[in-house]
Short mmCIF file of C-alpha atoms and ligand atoms in Angstrom, two decimals:
data_model
loop_
_atom_site.label_atom_id
_atom_site.label_comp_id
_atom_site.label_asym_id
_atom_site.label_seq_id
_atom_site.Cartn_x
_atom_site.Cartn_y
_atom_site.Cartn_z
CA UNK H 1 82.72 114.62 109.82
CA UNK H 2 84.78 111.74 109.07
CA UNK H 3 84.62 109.06 112.65
CA UNK H 4 88.43 108.07 113.18
CA UNK H 5 89.44 104.62 113.07
CA UNK H 6 89.62 102.86 116.59
CA UNK H 7 93.18 102.40 115.64
CA UNK H 8 94.12 105.73 115.31
CA UNK H 9 91.93 107.00 118.60
CA UNK H 10 94.00 105.10 120.12
CA UNK H 11 96.76 106.00 118.64
CA UNK H 12 95.94 109.53 119.83
CA UNK H 13 95.64 108.96 123.31
CA UNK H 14 98.95 107.57 123.50
CA UNK H 15 101.31 107.38 120.87
CA UNK H 16 104.17 110.06 120.26
CA UNK H 17 104.85 110.06 116.29
CA UNK H 18 109.10 111.10 115.10
CA UNK H 19 109.58 114.12 113.94
CA UNK H 20 106.11 115.96 114.07
CA UNK H 21 104.12 118.45 115.90
CA UNK H 22 101.66 116.58 117.18
CA UNK H 23 99.25 119.47 117.94
CA UNK H 24 98.85 120.06 114.38
CA UNK H 25 99.39 117.08 112.66
CA UNK H 26 97.16 115.65 110.29
CA UNK H 27 95.67 111.63 112.36
CA UNK H 28 98.99 109.28 110.95
CA UNK H 29 97.05 106.73 108.47
CA UNK H 30 96.71 103.57 109.64
CA UNK H 31 98.82 100.58 107.78
CA UNK H 32 96.83 97.00 108.07
CA UNK H 33 99.72 95.22 105.21
CA UNK H 34 102.56 95.98 102.14
CA UNK H 35 103.10 94.13 98.55
CA UNK H 36 106.25 95.28 96.88
CA UNK H 37 105.28 99.14 96.13
CA UNK H 38 101.83 99.05 97.66
CA UNK H 39 101.13 100.07 101.39
CA UNK H 40 96.83 99.36 101.97
CA UNK H 41 95.55 101.32 104.93
CA UNK H 42 93.47 99.32 107.16
CA UNK H 43 89.52 100.91 105.44
CA UNK H 44 91.39 99.14 102.29
CA UNK H 45 92.87 102.87 100.44
CA UNK H 46 96.65 102.56 98.73
CA UNK H 47 100.08 104.37 98.43
CA UNK H 48 102.44 104.04 96.58
CA UNK H 49 105.52 104.00 98.38
CA UNK H 50 107.84 105.91 96.49
CA UNK H 51 109.96 106.58 99.57
CA UNK H 52 110.65 103.65 100.47
CA UNK H 53 109.00 103.99 103.69
CA UNK H 54 111.93 106.41 105.07
CA UNK H 55 114.98 104.73 102.42
CA UNK H 56 114.60 100.88 104.23
CA UNK H 57 113.07 99.53 101.41
CA UNK H 58 114.77 97.89 98.84
CA UNK H 59 113.40 94.52 96.93
CA UNK H 60 109.84 95.78 97.88
CA UNK H 61 106.66 95.57 100.54
CA UNK H 62 106.61 91.45 101.77
CA UNK H 63 109.43 89.95 99.88
CA UNK H 64 108.57 86.49 100.97
CA UNK H 65 112.21 84.99 100.63
CA UNK H 66 113.48 87.48 103.72
CA UNK H 67 109.88 86.58 105.36
CA UNK H 68 110.70 82.75 104.72
CA UNK H 69 113.79 84.23 105.88
CA UNK H 70 112.94 85.66 109.28
CA UNK H 71 111.09 83.08 110.25
CA UNK H 72 112.68 79.82 109.22
CA UNK H 73 115.74 82.55 111.48
CA UNK H 74 112.84 83.18 114.69
CA UNK H 75 112.13 79.21 114.61
CA UNK H 76 116.05 78.11 115.13
CA UNK H 77 117.46 81.40 117.36
CA UNK H 78 115.31 84.87 118.34
CA UNK H 79 118.72 86.37 120.13
CA UNK H 80 121.93 85.34 121.57
CA UNK H 81 124.47 87.86 124.22
CA UNK H 82 127.27 88.82 120.50
CA UNK H 83 130.01 89.26 123.57
CA UNK H 84 130.77 86.20 123.71
CA UNK H 85 129.13 84.24 121.12
CA UNK H 86 128.50 83.81 117.51
CA UNK H 87 126.27 82.94 115.26
CA UNK H 88 125.68 81.54 111.08
CA UNK H 89 123.70 85.09 110.67
CA UNK H 90 126.52 87.66 112.07
CA UNK H 91 128.90 84.95 110.20
CA UNK H 92 127.77 85.17 107.39
CA UNK H 93 126.79 88.34 107.33
CA UNK H 94 129.75 89.50 107.47
CA UNK H 95 131.83 87.27 104.75
CA UNK H 96 128.43 88.67 101.99
CA UNK H 97 129.34 91.94 103.35
CA UNK H 98 133.19 92.35 102.56
CA UNK H 99 132.86 89.83 99.43
CA UNK H 100 130.78 93.01 98.22
CA UNK H 101 132.29 95.97 99.32
CA UNK H 102 135.92 97.16 98.03
CA UNK H 103 138.92 95.24 99.00
CA UNK H 104 140.33 96.36 102.58
CA UNK H 105 136.51 96.76 104.47
CA UNK H 106 136.57 93.82 106.07
CA UNK H 107 136.29 93.31 109.75
CA UNK H 108 132.52 94.26 110.78
CA UNK H 109 131.13 95.40 113.51
CA UNK H 110 127.07 95.25 114.20
CA UNK H 111 124.64 97.37 115.68
CA UNK H 112 121.35 98.40 115.76
CA UNK H 113 120.23 101.57 112.91
CA UNK H 114 122.12 104.11 110.79
CA UNK H 115 122.48 106.73 114.40
CA UNK H 116 124.31 103.81 116.16
CA UNK H 117 126.52 103.06 112.78
CA UNK H 118 127.53 106.19 113.06
CA UNK H 119 128.25 106.05 116.89
CA UNK H 120 130.06 103.58 116.45
CA UNK H 121 132.27 104.47 113.72
CA UNK H 122 132.79 107.60 115.35
CA UNK H 123 134.05 105.40 118.66
CA UNK H 124 136.48 104.02 116.62
CA UNK H 125 138.22 107.26 115.25
CA UNK H 126 138.78 108.19 118.72
CA UNK H 127 139.72 105.10 119.76
CA UNK H 128 141.95 104.09 117.65
CA UNK H 129 144.26 107.06 117.64
CA UNK H 130 143.40 107.31 121.32
CA UNK H 131 145.12 103.33 121.30
CA UNK H 132 148.34 104.66 118.61
CA UNK H 133 149.57 106.77 121.79
CA UNK H 134 147.83 109.93 119.20
CA UNK H 135 144.57 112.39 121.61
CA UNK H 136 143.46 113.17 117.90
CA UNK H 137 139.77 115.97 119.40
CA UNK H 138 138.74 116.88 115.52
CA UNK H 139 135.95 115.67 113.27
CA UNK H 140 135.58 116.44 109.52
CA UNK H 141 131.82 117.18 108.73
CA UNK H 142 130.90 118.76 105.62
CA UNK H 143 127.75 121.82 105.66
CA UNK H 144 124.44 120.18 104.75
CA UNK H 145 125.33 115.85 106.72
CA UNK H 146 122.83 114.28 107.78
CA UNK H 147 124.17 111.59 110.29
CA UNK H 148 120.98 110.94 112.82
CA UNK H 149 119.77 111.98 116.02
CA UNK H 150 121.18 110.25 118.88
CA UNK H 151 124.29 113.24 120.42
CA UNK H 152 127.55 111.89 118.27
CA UNK H 153 125.17 112.02 115.40
CA UNK H 154 123.80 115.11 115.51
CA UNK H 155 127.26 116.71 116.27
CA UNK H 156 128.96 115.71 113.25
CA UNK H 157 124.82 117.11 111.86
CA UNK H 158 124.88 120.53 112.80
CA UNK H 159 124.65 121.94 110.09
CA UNK H 160 122.32 119.99 108.55
CA UNK H 161 119.38 122.49 110.78
CA UNK H 162 117.76 119.31 112.35
CA UNK H 163 119.09 120.26 115.54
CA UNK H 164 119.06 124.22 117.23
CA UNK H 165 116.91 122.93 120.70
CA UNK H 166 119.49 120.58 121.26
CA UNK H 167 122.51 123.00 120.18
CA UNK H 168 123.84 122.70 124.02
CA UNK H 169 124.61 119.12 124.63
CA UNK H 170 126.72 118.60 120.65
CA UNK H 171 130.56 119.09 121.02
CA UNK H 172 132.10 121.26 118.17
CA UNK H 173 132.31 119.59 114.11
CA UNK H 174 134.68 121.23 111.64
CA UNK H 175 132.61 121.96 108.52
CA UNK H 176 133.21 122.67 104.89
CA UNK H 177 130.71 123.53 102.45
CA UNK H 178 130.02 120.60 99.90
CA UNK H 179 129.79 121.21 96.29
CA UNK H 180 126.61 120.12 95.03
CA UNK H 181 125.51 120.31 91.84
CA UNK H 182 122.44 119.90 89.10
CA UNK H 183 121.52 119.15 86.09
CA UNK H 184 123.19 122.61 84.05
CA UNK H 185 124.81 124.19 86.80
CA UNK H 186 127.92 126.10 85.55
CA UNK H 187 129.61 126.62 89.08
CA UNK H 188 129.96 123.40 89.45
CA UNK H 189 133.31 123.18 88.39
CA UNK H 190 134.29 126.51 90.52
CA UNK H 191 132.90 125.19 93.69
CA UNK H 192 134.31 121.50 93.57
CA UNK H 193 138.19 123.48 93.51
CA UNK H 194 137.05 126.07 96.68
CA UNK H 195 135.71 123.14 98.20
CA UNK H 196 139.09 121.22 98.17
CA UNK H 197 141.36 124.25 98.29
CA UNK H 198 139.43 125.42 101.96
CA UNK H 199 139.71 120.73 103.04
CA UNK H 200 143.19 120.80 101.90
CA UNK H 201 144.35 123.86 103.51
CA UNK H 202 142.17 122.73 106.83
CA UNK H 203 144.27 119.50 106.72
CA UNK H 204 147.34 121.16 106.02
CA UNK H 205 146.32 123.36 109.36
CA UNK H 206 144.30 120.29 112.21
CA UNK H 207 145.48 116.92 110.13
CA UNK H 208 147.86 116.04 112.74
CA UNK H 209 144.93 116.70 115.23
CA UNK H 210 141.71 115.43 113.28
CA UNK H 211 140.44 111.78 113.99
CA UNK H 212 137.96 111.33 111.29
CA UNK H 213 136.34 113.14 108.13
CA UNK H 214 132.62 111.81 108.08
CA UNK H 215 131.04 112.08 104.93
CA UNK H 216 127.45 110.80 103.16
CA UNK H 217 128.58 110.27 99.96
CA UNK H 218 127.11 111.31 96.42
CA UNK H 219 123.92 112.01 97.84
CA UNK H 220 123.38 114.16 101.36
CA UNK H 221 119.81 112.88 101.56
CA UNK H 222 118.10 114.71 104.85
CA UNK H 223 119.93 118.01 104.01
CA UNK H 224 118.03 118.10 100.78
CA UNK H 225 119.29 115.08 98.40
CA UNK H 226 121.54 117.33 97.88
CA UNK H 227 124.56 115.10 94.74
CA UNK H 228 127.72 115.17 94.67
CA UNK H 229 130.21 114.06 91.58
CA UNK H 230 132.13 110.92 91.76
CA UNK H 231 135.15 112.82 90.85
CA UNK H 232 135.14 115.33 93.68
CA UNK H 233 134.83 111.76 96.32
CA UNK H 234 137.55 110.49 94.24
CA UNK H 235 140.00 114.26 94.33
CA UNK H 236 138.16 114.07 98.44
CA UNK H 237 139.50 111.02 99.55
CA UNK H 238 143.31 111.66 98.08
CA UNK H 239 143.56 114.37 100.21
CA UNK H 240 142.78 112.72 103.80
CA UNK H 241 144.45 110.43 102.68
CA UNK H 242 147.70 111.57 101.77
CA UNK H 243 146.47 113.67 105.18
CA UNK H 244 146.64 110.28 107.12
CA UNK H 245 143.40 111.58 108.92
CA UNK H 246 140.50 108.26 108.74
CA UNK H 247 137.54 108.70 105.55
CA UNK H 248 134.36 107.49 106.74
CA UNK H 249 131.75 107.51 104.44
CA UNK H 250 128.38 107.36 106.08
CA UNK H 251 126.48 104.78 103.56
CA UNK H 252 123.64 104.71 105.95
CA UNK H 253 120.88 105.96 102.80
CA UNK H 254 123.45 105.77 98.99
CA UNK H 255 124.38 101.74 99.96
CA UNK H 256 122.74 98.95 98.65
CA UNK H 257 121.88 99.82 95.17
CA UNK H 258 121.09 103.76 95.82
CA UNK H 259 123.23 104.86 94.09
CA UNK H 260 123.25 102.36 90.77
CA UNK H 261 126.06 100.89 92.17
CA UNK H 262 125.69 98.85 95.12
CA UNK H 263 127.80 100.90 96.99
CA UNK H 264 128.40 104.74 96.59
CA UNK H 265 132.32 104.83 97.43
CA UNK H 266 132.35 102.31 94.04
CA UNK H 267 130.72 104.80 91.66
CA UNK H 268 133.77 107.01 92.87
CA UNK H 269 136.53 104.36 93.11
CA UNK H 270 136.88 105.60 97.01
CA UNK H 271 137.75 102.98 99.65
CA UNK H 272 136.96 104.19 103.20
CA UNK H 273 138.37 103.62 105.73
CA UNK H 274 135.68 103.17 107.58
CA UNK H 275 131.68 102.16 105.80
CA UNK H 276 128.33 102.67 107.96
CA UNK H 277 125.58 100.88 107.03
CA UNK H 278 122.07 100.65 107.58
CA UNK H 279 118.27 101.66 106.20
CA UNK H 280 118.13 98.95 103.53
CA UNK H 281 120.34 96.44 104.94
CA UNK H 282 117.61 93.77 106.22
CA UNK H 283 115.89 95.13 103.13
CA UNK H 284 113.77 96.96 105.12
CA UNK H 285 112.30 94.58 107.35
CA UNK H 286 114.57 94.00 110.66
CA UNK H 287 115.91 97.61 112.19
CA UNK H 288 120.31 96.29 112.09
CA UNK H 289 123.18 97.61 111.16
CA UNK H 290 127.22 97.05 110.01
CA UNK H 291 130.16 100.03 110.88
CA UNK H 292 132.80 98.03 108.34
CA UNK H 293 136.31 98.94 109.04
CA UNK H 294 139.73 98.46 107.86
CA UNK H 295 141.86 95.52 109.21
CA UNK H 296 144.80 98.07 110.36
CA UNK H 297 141.97 100.16 112.31
CA UNK H 298 141.62 96.32 114.54
CA UNK H 299 144.32 95.88 114.87
CA UNK H 300 145.30 99.36 117.51
CA UNK H 301 142.40 97.26 119.25
CA UNK H 302 143.82 94.23 120.36
CA UNK H 303 146.62 93.86 123.61
CA UNK H 304 147.09 91.64 126.59
CA UNK H 305 144.28 94.39 128.56
CA UNK H 306 141.01 95.24 128.57
CA UNK H 307 141.96 98.77 128.05
CA UNK H 308 142.61 98.87 124.53
CA UNK H 309 138.62 96.16 123.60
CA UNK H 310 136.57 98.85 121.81
CA UNK H 311 133.88 98.87 124.85
CA UNK H 312 130.50 99.75 122.99
CA UNK H 313 128.10 97.65 122.53
CA UNK H 314 123.87 97.43 122.05
CA UNK H 315 121.67 94.13 123.66
CA UNK H 316 120.46 93.94 120.39
CA UNK H 317 123.80 93.62 118.66
CA UNK H 318 123.87 91.32 115.69
CA UNK H 319 120.70 90.42 115.75
CA UNK H 320 119.87 86.68 114.27
CA UNK H 321 116.69 87.82 112.92
CA UNK H 322 118.52 91.37 111.54
CA UNK H 323 120.80 89.43 109.76
CA UNK H 324 119.06 86.39 108.49
CA UNK H 325 116.76 88.24 107.43
CA UNK H 326 120.09 90.54 105.60
CA UNK H 327 122.29 87.56 104.34
CA UNK H 328 118.63 87.07 101.83
CA UNK H 329 118.54 90.38 101.32
CA UNK H 330 122.69 89.92 99.97
CA UNK H 331 121.85 86.79 97.75
CA UNK H 332 118.41 89.01 96.05
CA UNK H 333 120.87 91.20 93.94
CA UNK H 334 122.65 88.37 92.35
CA UNK H 335 118.84 86.65 91.97
CA UNK H 336 116.98 88.88 90.67
CA UNK H 337 119.30 91.18 88.92
CA UNK H 338 118.53 94.35 91.22
CA UNK H 339 121.31 96.80 90.26
CA UNK H 340 119.62 95.73 86.07
CA UNK H 341 116.20 97.41 88.19
CA UNK H 342 117.99 100.24 89.61
CA UNK H 343 119.08 101.47 86.41
CA UNK H 344 115.94 101.34 84.48
CA UNK H 345 114.85 103.26 87.12
CA UNK H 346 117.16 105.50 86.84
CA UNK H 347 116.44 106.40 82.93
CA UNK H 348 112.45 107.35 83.74
CA UNK H 349 114.22 109.08 86.45
CA UNK H 350 116.22 110.90 83.18
CA UNK H 351 113.29 111.19 81.34
CA UNK H 352 110.85 112.70 83.71
CA UNK H 353 112.62 115.19 85.24
CA UNK H 354 113.84 116.53 81.27
CA UNK H 355 110.80 117.06 81.07
CA UNK H 356 109.85 119.09 83.73
CA UNK H 357 112.36 122.10 81.97
CA UNK H 358 109.13 123.36 81.07
CA UNK H 359 107.91 124.54 84.52
CA UNK H 360 109.88 127.43 85.46
CA UNK H 361 109.00 125.77 89.05
CA UNK H 362 110.92 122.93 88.69
CA UNK H 363 115.18 123.97 90.02
CA UNK H 364 118.49 122.42 90.23
CA UNK H 365 116.65 119.11 88.32
CA UNK H 366 118.84 115.97 89.41
CA UNK H 367 119.24 112.57 89.30
CA UNK H 368 121.76 109.75 91.41
CA UNK H 369 120.32 106.00 90.82
CA UNK H 370 116.77 105.40 92.03
CA UNK H 371 116.81 108.46 93.85
CA UNK H 372 115.88 112.16 91.47
CA UNK H 373 114.97 115.00 93.24
CA UNK H 374 114.72 118.78 92.27
CA UNK H 375 113.41 122.39 94.59
CA UNK H 376 110.24 123.90 93.75
CA UNK H 377 111.21 127.50 93.71
CA UNK H 378 109.84 128.79 96.59
CA UNK H 379 109.48 132.56 99.20
CA UNK H 380 111.47 130.28 101.45
CA UNK H 381 113.13 127.62 101.08
CA UNK H 382 114.89 125.39 103.39
CA UNK H 383 112.30 122.11 105.35
CA UNK H 384 110.13 124.37 106.58
CA UNK H 385 109.46 126.01 104.49
CA UNK H 386 104.64 125.91 103.84
CA UNK H 387 105.48 124.73 100.48
CA UNK H 388 106.49 121.04 101.48
CA UNK H 389 103.76 120.49 103.57
CA UNK H 390 101.33 121.41 100.90
CA UNK H 391 102.92 119.03 98.63
CA UNK H 392 102.65 116.21 101.03
CA UNK H 393 98.66 116.87 100.91
CA UNK H 394 98.24 117.36 97.72
CA UNK H 395 100.47 113.63 96.68
CA UNK H 396 98.67 111.45 99.81
CA UNK H 397 95.43 113.06 98.45
CA UNK H 398 96.73 110.85 94.91
CA UNK H 399 97.43 107.67 96.38
CA UNK H 400 100.81 109.09 96.76
CA UNK H 401 103.05 108.30 99.58
CA UNK H 402 105.92 111.64 98.89
CA UNK H 403 106.40 113.42 101.29
CA UNK H 404 109.10 116.52 100.51
CA UNK H 405 112.00 117.62 102.16
CA UNK H 406 110.68 121.18 102.17
CA UNK H 407 110.78 122.29 99.00
CA UNK H 408 112.04 119.48 97.61
CA UNK H 409 110.40 116.92 96.49
CA UNK H 410 112.17 113.15 95.85
CA UNK H 411 111.41 109.96 94.57
CA UNK H 412 113.20 107.13 96.24
CA UNK H 413 111.23 103.95 94.72
CA UNK H 414 111.60 100.23 95.95
CA UNK H 415 113.37 98.55 93.66
CA UNK H 416 110.27 96.36 92.03
CA UNK H 417 108.38 99.20 91.16
CA UNK H 418 107.35 99.11 87.46
CA UNK H 419 107.23 101.26 85.14
CA UNK H 420 103.50 101.87 84.68
CA UNK H 421 104.16 102.84 88.69
CA UNK H 422 107.33 104.52 87.93
CA UNK H 423 105.33 106.91 85.91
CA UNK H 424 102.25 107.41 87.78
CA UNK H 425 104.39 108.73 90.31
CA UNK H 426 106.00 111.46 87.46
CA UNK H 427 102.14 112.51 86.63
CA UNK H 428 101.79 113.03 89.89
CA UNK H 429 104.77 115.46 90.15
CA UNK H 430 103.96 116.79 87.14
CA UNK H 431 100.44 117.69 88.53
CA UNK H 432 101.54 119.34 91.85
CA UNK H 433 103.88 121.55 89.48
CA UNK H 434 100.98 122.64 87.47
CA UNK H 435 99.47 123.77 90.72
CA UNK H 436 101.82 125.77 91.95
CA UNK H 437 102.76 127.41 89.21
N1 LIG O 1 123.40 108.06 108.35
C1 LIG O 1 122.52 108.97 107.33
C2 LIG O 1 123.03 109.07 105.82
C3 LIG O 1 120.34 109.26 107.21
O1 LIG O 1 120.13 109.50 106.23
C4 LIG O 1 120.56 108.79 108.46
C5 LIG O 1 118.86 108.56 109.25
O2 LIG O 1 118.26 109.13 107.48
C6 LIG O 1 121.15 107.82 109.66
C7 LIG O 1 122.52 107.69 109.06
C8 LIG O 1 120.45 107.79 110.26
O3 LIG O 1 119.41 106.11 110.45
P1 LIG O 1 118.81 105.87 111.52
O4 LIG O 1 117.43 107.48 110.82
O5 LIG O 1 118.03 104.48 111.31
O6 LIG O 1 119.15 106.19 112.49
#
């Protein structure tokens, strides 16, 4: 019998972990430090972080430029109230984001995490219409979408399957099918057509009552790395804009290079009215988010009275340490030619996924940018598929941190991953497929 590390024993006594059945879960793995792609445990083991620690790490763990930016900022100003005050990292970050986002997205509202960035977008669109004298109450989302764990975000992600316990708390949301696709999908044209027809029909009936349409562009993350085509997004955006409804892109996961461009909306040639950013914003160093909107939305909140103002804010809004990390991270995308690294990762993903065609259990193989995914054929597909925990354990035994979403195995590595490390990861996936066969 192995003895528990004292830290783990103490953890088990006092700590409650997210998305975990505490009774049946294995002990958490104590990590002492991390560099690049590698997580080091307190007892000297190593894991390759192939999911960028829940999709937040971009350039790699412990990047010295970001650590330095945070350290320097901490010595100057760690935090200040952001109502009535401002500071250089927040202003520079807003400037940097706007310079890189598609034209028109030019007002930045800061909050703390992905869920709050979505809450902000929802509340912003609700009050936008109210300030214009229109009470629009409906929201449209897509089946399988996930937008976070706060009540508004959960409401919009009701069909993700994660929130049945909270059904009584959620507000009603309209949902329509999302045309997901994969290599060799022969029905994609049909699925896209059906989805667009459903959106057009919905907008013609409810457009004037609908405040906003929310979706994860190109990849629905937590729903199972479900991918759609950029051309579909462009057609969808045209319909939404024509109907005069606000379009919100939740780029909490897809932002900052994951899809091969800095933002997924660029690949689709779409300029949303509001975009939600978090996770990779600070390269994974600090919790921070930004909800960026078009100027006309901001202008609808201007007036003489407080009643038109956006009454939303958090204690740590625009935390200077987070903003300093994000400014440093943006610069690295240029100095380290990060998107070229992303392109190389995508190339290797494509080669290795193609080679999986010899495994009959490797279904629906798909790639967008650094995200590669496949469904492992299972009798009980979905997030609770029994093959999920088995696969996770199998990968950990090989020193690979992969955390399948049920029977969906995916890779989403930090951009610093070496070719050798990436091939090692794919070798692990092949070994797993041999075992499940
Ligand atoms: N939106 C998307 C697309 C996400 O993938 C997530 C988290 O995975 C969120 C929102 C919520 O972000 P957070 O966990 O930081 O609240």
